[in-house]
Amino acid sequence: MAALNDLSDIVNRLTGGSSGTPEQICVWKDGRVAGAAAATPIAGRPISLWQYQGTPAHGSAPGAVAAPTRATSGALGQANPGGGREKWLLGVTSAINAPGVLMLYDRLLHISGLSGTNTGAQTVGGSLTRNTGGVGNQIWVEVYTQIGASGTTITASYTDDAGNSGSTTTSVAIGNTGLREAQRIIPLTLAAGDYGVQAVASVTLAATTGTVGDFGVTVARPLLTLNVNAVAAGVIRDMIAGLPSIQKIDTDACLAWAFWPQTTTVPQFLMTTQYIEK
Amino acid sequence: MALADFASYKSKIATPSQRWPFVKVTSALRSGRLHSSWTFAPLAGATPSTAAVPTSATAGALIPLQNPGTTLRLAQVEFLTGTTTPPLPPGGDGCVILVDRLSHQGGLSGTAAGAQTTNLPTAALTRYTSGVGVLAGLEIYSSVGGTGTTVTMSYTNQSGTAGQVGAEVAFGGVDFQEAPRFFIMPLVAGDTGVKSVESVTLAGTTGTVGNFGVTLFKVLTVLPMQFGMNQTYCDAIVGLGAQLPDVQSNACLQFLYVARQTVATNISGELRFIEE
């Protein structure tokens, strides 16, 4: 494995030289979940596009804890690199119908089936198979079926990037309008000084939200964001000449999307992503 | 043959093998929704009927592409959009998606619930024949009705497996009935493309027959407008995120368009190609 040398190395590999194995993948995500329109977004509240229909096909509520991969339904499905090479994401372009921030992330671990009325420690468990050192990994609560209207708070017990178990996230709000709806993501705030997550042991509600619903925990590693500041404006993320730098895509990465909406418009987007190998 | 280095790329873009201006004027559109440019003037394409393979010589193709001797790649694009009626609005007017139109047909009905096979299956692919990366869309040529329903399609995937049916999409009703709206159809989990479409099924009538059809296409690149400007310049290596798609012989280029505004819009620009 070796770093990309320079622009010439990129051009050569992008056009098929040096086993660059260029790959361009087109993604279409429709604003529908389980045969109906997706839940109406709330401005500023992040939503998961994991279950959004489209191409590639949608993901499902995971059930038991699992470490999703490129082969999990809902993942982008990029080819794994061959010949001992690494895979690099060079750029993304996207046309989206609603303003906001679209995030591409590696979905490292997920679970669903947690209850909006259980105030005991609800087990998450499982083991990461990528970015196991934890730096940059985030803990998200992800709602699959609406939970209750009673506002409360939630914390997670986790192992931080230094391997310290029993760390606890700062309490964040959950339940009630804006924090209970299906497809809602509620990012959890790590303890001061932590840079990431190696494992999540459990989550605990301070009080019942009033409705069992179905929520889960996702461990996510953000890779890049695309900022769309007008309806249908579209966006380019050029990582050769712009920010962030060229991203390494881990073997078996489960690439998926989340969205921070500016409005209440259900997002739809078409995206192209471009990769090479070295 | 691959390009050796950046100097080779830079040399080739200095004298592109082909450069083609284009001009199109949209009809009134639906804000935030995807449309097809196929019937945009000037030099509009005809509404298809029987299944056919459009090429660079087909009326409606964005440019009269010259077939290359080696691999042809789209290297640079510049384009401008603006409303046909001044004053020009602030900000961009939408997002252009450049595609190769691979196969099309028409004559499907907005009132026939159940599986429709009129003018289907789609004509066999002559480009991207493996089907990998080929998507299918439904294209409205004459508005269907105001009753909302859903639609699915039965297709043959990239592995030759027939009878694949992906998730449904909304069809009919406001924003989902108007020509030239375009709907990308979801694929079954694990599928990476479409070789052909055999039937289309409406869950219910939209109330108006209209005319819609199936279009198979390959996305080449997405060209977003820069907010606050009406003109966009893109280079494949520097600025377009390394989108350097190869363009096949006889490619029938057109664009899909996500409109920001509802008014008719001018879209003009130039495509520049290099050959390896």
XYZ file of C-alpha atoms in Angstrom:
554
model
C 0.000 0.000 0.000
C 1.319 3.445 -0.864
C 0.065 6.983 -0.903
C -0.990 8.676 -4.108
C 2.105 10.424 -5.399
C 0.797 13.454 -7.198
C -1.713 14.706 -9.703
C -0.090 12.683 -12.463
C -0.543 9.523 -10.437
C -4.239 10.375 -10.062
C -4.732 11.136 -13.759
C -3.011 7.919 -14.761
C -5.036 5.760 -12.387
C -8.279 7.588 -13.174
C -7.864 6.616 -16.824
C -7.136 2.986 -16.013
C -3.366 2.968 -15.750
C -1.310 1.281 -13.016
C -4.280 -0.899 -11.931
C -6.089 2.243 -10.862
C -9.392 0.399 -11.404
C -11.446 3.601 -11.589
C -15.021 3.223 -10.450
C -17.862 5.694 -10.774
C -21.051 4.904 -8.905
C -24.307 6.735 -9.390
C -26.768 6.885 -6.506
C -30.431 7.851 -6.535
C -32.343 8.253 -3.291
C -36.101 8.871 -3.338
C -37.961 10.400 -0.450
C -39.969 7.262 0.319
C -39.674 4.727 3.132
C -41.555 1.428 3.268
C -43.956 2.307 0.482
C -44.940 5.747 1.690
C -43.534 9.254 1.801
C -40.703 9.588 4.308
C -41.369 11.409 7.571
C -41.507 15.167 7.094
C -38.169 16.671 8.069
C -37.856 19.293 10.762
C -35.453 22.084 9.918
C -32.154 21.594 11.688
C -32.902 18.073 12.905
C -30.731 15.472 11.173
C -32.383 12.548 9.422
C -31.108 9.156 8.405
C -31.473 8.184 4.766
C -30.676 4.533 5.581
C -34.210 3.388 4.805
C -34.798 5.731 1.873
C -35.741 3.838 -1.271
C -33.731 4.172 -4.437
C -30.624 2.818 -6.067
C -28.798 1.234 -4.345
C -31.748 -0.256 -2.553
C -32.820 0.834 0.901
C -31.656 -0.518 4.202
C -33.858 -1.837 6.969
C -34.104 -1.513 10.715
C -31.200 -3.762 11.682
C -32.702 -5.695 14.599
C -29.914 -7.432 16.504
C -26.602 -5.627 16.712
C -24.464 -6.046 13.623
C -21.509 -4.531 11.828
C -22.874 -3.657 8.369
C -20.668 -3.921 5.306
C -20.690 -2.948 1.637
C -22.902 -5.982 1.029
C -25.612 -4.902 3.482
C -28.751 -3.701 1.730
C -28.733 0.097 1.984
C -24.983 0.412 1.492
C -23.516 2.084 -1.598
C -21.954 -1.219 -2.639
C -18.631 -0.011 -3.992
C -16.185 -2.706 -5.095
C -13.474 -3.674 -2.635
C -9.961 -2.843 -3.805
C -7.921 -5.674 -5.216
C -4.306 -6.684 -5.365
C -3.428 -5.361 -1.916
C -4.394 -1.846 -2.985
C -6.409 0.755 -1.108
C -9.494 2.553 -2.412
C -9.675 6.333 -2.594
C -12.664 8.625 -3.013
C -11.680 11.506 -5.261
C -14.874 13.422 -5.701
C -18.601 13.625 -5.383
C -21.215 15.594 -7.269
C -24.832 15.726 -6.275
C -28.156 17.155 -7.357
C -30.567 17.438 -4.446
C -34.012 18.957 -4.249
C -33.749 20.525 -0.819
C -31.262 22.800 0.920
C -29.239 21.403 3.778
C -26.129 19.370 4.470
C -25.775 15.884 3.041
C -23.302 13.676 4.870
C -21.594 10.552 3.549
C -20.473 8.245 6.347
C -19.273 4.713 7.007
C -21.951 2.921 8.998
C -19.811 0.847 11.348
C -22.314 -0.718 13.693
C -26.060 -0.628 14.210
C -28.891 -2.026 16.266
C -32.613 -1.394 16.495
C -35.450 -2.655 18.654
C -34.737 -0.433 21.628
C -37.731 0.890 23.532
C -38.878 4.443 24.085
C -40.389 3.462 27.438
C -37.576 1.383 28.962
C -35.659 3.452 31.514
C -33.084 0.795 32.295
C -29.773 0.304 30.540
C -30.578 -1.087 27.099
C -27.770 -3.219 25.711
C -26.053 -2.300 22.455
C -22.849 -4.373 22.347
C -21.343 -5.748 19.167
C -17.859 -5.092 17.824
C -16.497 -2.725 15.228
C -14.752 -4.249 12.244
C -13.496 -0.979 10.724
C -11.828 2.053 12.295
C -11.572 -0.037 15.432
C -9.287 2.495 17.082
C -12.355 4.686 17.361
C -10.998 8.114 16.462
C -13.646 10.040 14.571
C -16.447 7.585 15.310
C -19.707 9.055 16.537
C -22.684 7.585 18.410
C -26.084 8.357 16.923
C -29.508 7.440 18.204
C -31.596 6.507 15.159
C -35.405 6.300 15.323
C -37.078 3.648 13.151
C -40.637 3.880 14.514
C -41.779 7.052 16.251
C -41.260 7.089 19.989
C -43.205 9.154 22.488
C -44.186 12.763 23.043
C -42.727 13.028 26.526
C -39.400 14.762 26.383
C -36.570 13.250 28.367
C -32.849 12.671 27.964
C -30.586 9.804 26.924
C -26.995 8.814 27.627
C -24.726 6.076 26.306
C -22.083 4.048 28.098
C -19.173 3.520 25.743
C -15.504 2.699 25.334
C -13.567 5.702 24.132
C -10.747 5.943 21.603
C -8.189 5.311 24.338
C -9.850 2.055 25.283
C -11.452 3.344 28.492
C -14.740 1.546 29.087
C -17.544 3.015 31.147
C -17.335 6.463 29.613
C -20.677 8.238 29.518
C -21.987 10.682 26.939
C -23.451 13.999 27.993
C -27.241 13.861 28.404
C -29.062 14.974 25.285
C -32.749 15.481 24.690
C -34.918 12.745 23.187
C -38.656 12.392 22.748
C -41.311 15.004 21.934
C -41.623 16.946 18.713
C -38.423 17.087 16.729
C -36.743 14.291 18.651
C -39.090 11.340 18.246
C -39.932 10.991 14.571
C -39.014 8.074 12.319
C -35.714 8.552 10.487
C -34.564 11.035 13.145
C -30.877 11.009 14.117
C -29.910 12.296 17.539
C -26.120 12.614 17.797
C -24.763 11.886 21.267
C -22.071 14.104 22.747
C -18.941 12.311 23.945
C -17.322 13.051 27.274
C -14.841 15.900 27.372
C -11.453 14.922 25.957
C -12.683 11.917 23.967
C -12.046 11.793 20.232
C -14.055 8.762 19.312
C -15.737 5.505 20.147
C -14.518 1.905 20.097
C -17.694 0.331 21.442
C -21.096 1.163 22.886
C -22.208 -0.934 25.813
C -25.681 0.473 26.430
C -28.004 3.462 26.294
C -30.256 4.694 29.084
C -33.340 6.903 28.990
C -33.747 9.171 31.983
C -37.518 8.701 31.774
C -40.078 7.147 29.467
C -41.040 8.987 26.287
C -44.498 7.458 26.570
C -44.390 5.261 23.454
C -42.346 2.137 22.863
C -41.701 2.854 19.208
C -38.417 1.509 17.910
C -35.095 3.212 18.099
C -31.536 2.097 17.775
C -27.914 3.091 18.024
C -25.610 3.625 15.079
C -21.862 4.067 15.271
C -20.928 6.257 12.329
C -17.690 7.567 10.914
C -18.365 10.764 8.915
C -16.373 10.992 5.682
C -17.531 14.184 4.000
C -20.351 16.663 3.776
C -21.984 18.372 0.831
C -23.503 21.744 1.599
C -26.540 22.651 -0.496
C -27.775 26.152 0.132
C -30.695 26.400 -2.265
C -33.342 24.194 -3.796
C -31.827 22.218 -6.682
C -28.524 24.119 -6.508
C -26.441 20.953 -6.410
C -22.927 20.607 -5.105
C -19.461 19.408 -6.093
C -16.985 18.039 -3.574
C -13.607 17.944 -5.283
C -11.151 16.333 -2.912
C -8.211 16.686 -5.280
C -8.150 20.463 -5.207
C -10.551 21.144 -2.348
C -11.693 20.004 1.054
C -11.578 17.498 2.636
C -8.524 15.716 1.394
C -8.820 12.556 -0.704
C -10.622 10.031 1.475
C -9.499 6.441 1.943
C -12.464 4.119 1.830
C -11.948 1.118 4.114
C -12.428 -2.340 2.662
C -16.043 -3.434 3.165
C -17.108 0.094 4.119
C -20.873 0.465 4.451
C -21.257 3.893 2.862
C -24.555 5.591 3.678
C -26.088 9.059 4.008
C -27.583 11.398 6.547
C -29.104 14.833 5.966
C -29.334 18.016 7.993
C -32.327 19.829 6.442
C -32.842 23.567 6.215
C -36.525 23.156 5.431
C -39.329 20.637 5.757
C -38.864 19.268 2.227
C -38.295 15.525 2.073
C -34.921 15.134 0.343
C -34.292 13.342 -2.932
C -30.872 13.259 -4.498
C -28.850 11.922 -7.371
C -25.125 11.591 -6.756
C -22.011 10.414 -8.561
C -18.971 9.225 -6.636
C -15.559 8.611 -8.197
C -12.899 6.201 -6.880
C -9.472 4.899 -7.801
C -7.172 2.305 -6.246
C -3.537 2.289 -5.230
C -4.624 3.658 -23.323
C -4.467 5.464 -19.998
C -3.170 8.985 -19.764
C 0.402 8.901 -18.479
C 0.295 11.953 -16.267
C -1.166 15.375 -15.638
C 0.983 16.890 -18.343
C -0.670 14.599 -20.859
C -4.096 15.601 -19.621
C -3.190 19.271 -19.681
C -1.858 18.944 -23.211
C -5.021 17.275 -24.407
C -7.413 19.754 -22.866
C -5.462 22.596 -24.455
C -6.649 21.246 -27.809
C -9.712 19.139 -27.114
C -10.565 16.562 -29.751
C -14.170 17.764 -29.815
C -15.909 20.827 -28.470
C -19.632 21.313 -28.890
C -21.775 24.241 -27.835
C -25.364 23.561 -26.961
C -28.505 25.590 -26.280
C -31.798 24.499 -24.813
C -34.870 26.282 -23.511
C -36.950 24.490 -20.956
C -40.683 24.555 -20.648
C -42.378 25.566 -17.389
C -41.095 23.215 -14.723
C -41.790 21.991 -11.182
C -39.422 23.398 -8.582
C -37.159 20.854 -6.952
C -38.251 18.093 -9.297
C -36.377 16.103 -11.939
C -37.164 16.715 -15.612
C -35.927 15.398 -18.968
C -34.514 17.749 -21.591
C -35.481 15.403 -24.450
C -38.351 17.584 -25.658
C -36.698 20.937 -24.960
C -36.309 23.232 -27.951
C -34.443 23.908 -30.120
C -33.903 20.665 -31.999
C -36.282 18.839 -29.690
C -36.511 15.085 -29.679
C -39.673 13.340 -30.763
C -41.891 11.485 -28.369
C -40.914 7.858 -28.815
C -43.434 5.131 -29.506
C -42.028 1.704 -30.350
C -38.896 0.681 -28.513
C -35.787 2.163 -30.087
C -32.140 2.936 -29.425
C -31.359 6.644 -29.754
C -27.934 7.643 -30.999
C -25.952 10.805 -31.549
C -27.770 11.135 -34.874
C -31.239 10.994 -33.351
C -33.147 14.268 -33.299
C -33.032 15.480 -29.711
C -29.439 14.466 -29.014
C -27.746 17.387 -27.291
C -24.762 17.370 -29.651
C -23.809 15.584 -32.897
C -21.018 13.637 -31.213
C -18.250 12.414 -33.495
C -17.263 8.822 -32.790
C -13.743 8.597 -31.372
C -10.806 6.551 -32.559
C -9.806 5.715 -28.985
C -11.446 6.297 -25.605
C -13.363 9.568 -25.521
C -13.720 11.400 -22.225
C -15.683 14.438 -21.165
C -13.033 16.740 -19.718
C -14.536 20.192 -19.360
C -17.972 21.730 -19.228
C -19.151 25.253 -18.992
C -22.757 26.250 -18.921
C -25.079 29.071 -18.097
C -28.678 29.068 -17.014
C -31.091 31.906 -16.635
C -34.758 32.655 -16.924
C -36.087 33.584 -20.325
C -37.740 36.684 -18.857
C -35.536 39.289 -17.189
C -34.668 40.283 -14.568
C -32.466 37.273 -13.889
C -32.985 35.808 -10.439
C -30.239 35.747 -7.841
C -28.465 32.466 -7.493
C -28.439 29.426 -9.699
C -31.367 27.927 -11.540
C -30.918 24.263 -10.901
C -28.709 21.299 -11.464
C -27.862 19.644 -14.766
C -27.230 15.898 -14.960
C -25.580 14.797 -18.200
C -26.646 11.321 -19.334
C -26.380 8.993 -22.318
C -29.901 8.097 -23.455
C -29.590 4.400 -24.255
C -33.057 3.078 -25.026
C -36.554 4.525 -25.029
C -40.178 3.855 -25.791
C -43.526 5.537 -25.197
C -47.256 5.011 -25.362
C -47.858 3.928 -21.778
C -51.153 5.011 -20.231
C -51.838 6.951 -17.061
C -55.159 5.179 -16.576
C -54.250 1.537 -17.127
C -53.805 -0.019 -13.702
C -51.909 -3.259 -13.802
C -48.961 -4.429 -15.851
C -48.494 -2.520 -19.115
C -46.401 -4.027 -21.909
C -47.210 -1.653 -24.791
C -44.053 -1.093 -26.838
C -42.086 -3.124 -24.294
C -39.629 -4.677 -23.671
C -37.165 -1.863 -24.206
C -34.818 -2.143 -27.162
C -31.624 -4.049 -26.463
C -28.751 -1.946 -25.215
C -26.066 -1.131 -27.760
C -23.958 0.819 -25.272
C -23.093 -0.323 -21.729
C -24.439 -3.688 -22.859
C -23.619 -5.367 -19.566
C -26.277 -3.204 -17.952
C -23.976 -2.307 -15.090
C -24.598 1.294 -14.118
C -27.607 1.581 -16.433
C -30.649 3.073 -14.753
C -34.280 3.165 -15.814
C -36.599 6.125 -15.644
C -40.201 6.890 -16.463
C -40.567 9.942 -18.675
C -43.839 11.835 -19.074
C -44.424 13.118 -22.623
C -48.043 14.198 -22.207
C -49.324 14.927 -18.734
C -51.043 12.146 -16.871
C -53.777 12.727 -14.337
C -54.217 14.470 -11.006
C -54.914 11.337 -8.962
C -51.830 10.259 -7.094
C -50.836 6.616 -7.193
C -47.602 4.620 -7.372
C -45.742 2.778 -10.104
C -43.269 -0.101 -10.294
C -41.396 -1.723 -13.148
C -40.352 -5.289 -13.923
C -36.864 -5.488 -15.360
C -33.942 -7.717 -16.230
C -30.889 -6.923 -14.190
C -27.200 -6.812 -15.074
C -26.880 -10.564 -14.502
C -29.699 -11.377 -16.895
C -32.186 -12.189 -14.154
C -35.665 -11.243 -15.324
C -38.689 -10.330 -13.256
C -36.896 -8.000 -10.877
C -39.248 -5.462 -9.291
C -37.842 -2.634 -7.204
C -39.606 -0.301 -4.799
C -42.447 1.881 -6.010
C -42.327 5.615 -6.741
C -45.084 8.187 -6.531
C -46.838 8.889 -9.855
C -49.717 11.162 -10.804
C -50.977 14.208 -8.949
C -49.367 17.623 -8.566
C -45.617 17.540 -9.252
C -45.922 13.948 -10.437
C -48.107 14.312 -13.537
C -46.570 17.001 -15.701
C -44.518 16.657 -18.857
C -41.491 16.487 -18.966
C -41.160 15.052 -15.456
C -38.705 12.176 -15.046
C -38.750 9.486 -12.350
C -35.740 7.298 -11.623
C -36.869 3.787 -10.723
C -35.327 2.018 -7.725
C -33.586 -1.320 -8.238
C -33.723 -4.471 -6.156
C -31.088 -4.791 -3.440
C -27.875 -6.124 -4.930
C -28.660 -5.104 -8.493
C -26.210 -2.739 -10.140
C -28.037 -2.018 -13.361
C -30.738 -2.721 -15.906
C -30.515 -4.587 -19.187
C -34.138 -4.181 -20.167
C -37.566 -3.314 -18.830
C -40.399 -5.702 -19.581
C -43.426 -4.050 -17.974
C -44.617 -1.104 -15.923
C -47.410 -1.360 -13.363
C -49.558 1.437 -11.992
C -51.173 0.691 -8.655
C -54.197 2.730 -9.752
C -55.354 5.160 -12.413
C -54.139 8.755 -12.404
C -57.347 9.810 -14.146
C -55.808 10.882 -17.482
C -54.310 8.676 -20.177
C -51.517 11.076 -21.099
C -48.402 9.441 -22.506
C -45.345 8.217 -20.681
C -42.554 5.805 -21.382
C -39.460 4.027 -20.151
C -36.001 5.488 -20.749
C -32.791 3.601 -20.011
C -29.837 5.870 -19.343
C -26.313 6.089 -17.986
C -25.320 9.033 -15.825
C -22.090 10.638 -16.983
C -21.759 13.527 -14.566
C -23.680 15.960 -12.381
C -23.128 19.651 -12.997
C -24.367 21.768 -10.135
C -24.846 25.485 -10.482
C -22.619 27.630 -8.316
C -24.848 29.507 -5.897
C -24.828 33.211 -6.473
C -23.717 32.886 -10.104
C -25.464 31.910 -13.257
C -22.407 30.449 -15.053
C -20.465 27.354 -14.106
C -17.061 26.155 -15.304
C -15.971 22.601 -14.562
C -12.728 20.763 -15.270
C -12.771 17.033 -14.695
C -9.554 16.902 -12.691
C -9.591 20.264 -10.937
C -13.034 21.220 -9.753
C -15.322 18.417 -10.860
C -14.169 15.840 -8.349
C -12.349 13.672 -10.879
C -15.464 13.005 -12.903
C -13.796 12.026 -16.189
C -16.415 9.784 -17.708
C -15.738 7.907 -20.909
C -18.327 8.591 -23.567
C -19.142 5.725 -25.895
C -19.490 5.836 -29.647
C -22.922 6.922 -30.856
C -23.752 8.321 -27.414
C -27.050 10.183 -27.380
C -26.316 12.871 -24.843
C -29.061 14.745 -23.105
C -29.519 16.128 -19.660
C -31.853 15.657 -16.807
C -32.586 18.852 -14.966
C -33.517 19.545 -11.380
C -35.243 22.889 -11.599
C -35.050 25.495 -8.864
C -37.686 27.676 -10.405
C -40.898 26.985 -12.239
C -40.328 29.434 -15.084
C -38.887 28.465 -18.462
C -35.098 28.566 -18.363
C -32.331 28.972 -20.910
C -29.544 26.415 -20.557
C -26.510 26.869 -22.782
C -22.863 25.969 -22.723
C -20.091 23.902 -24.203
C -18.853 20.350 -23.752
C -15.160 19.630 -24.378
C -13.826 16.140 -24.931
C -10.408 14.548 -25.086
C -9.272 11.236 -26.503
C -6.689 9.003 -24.864
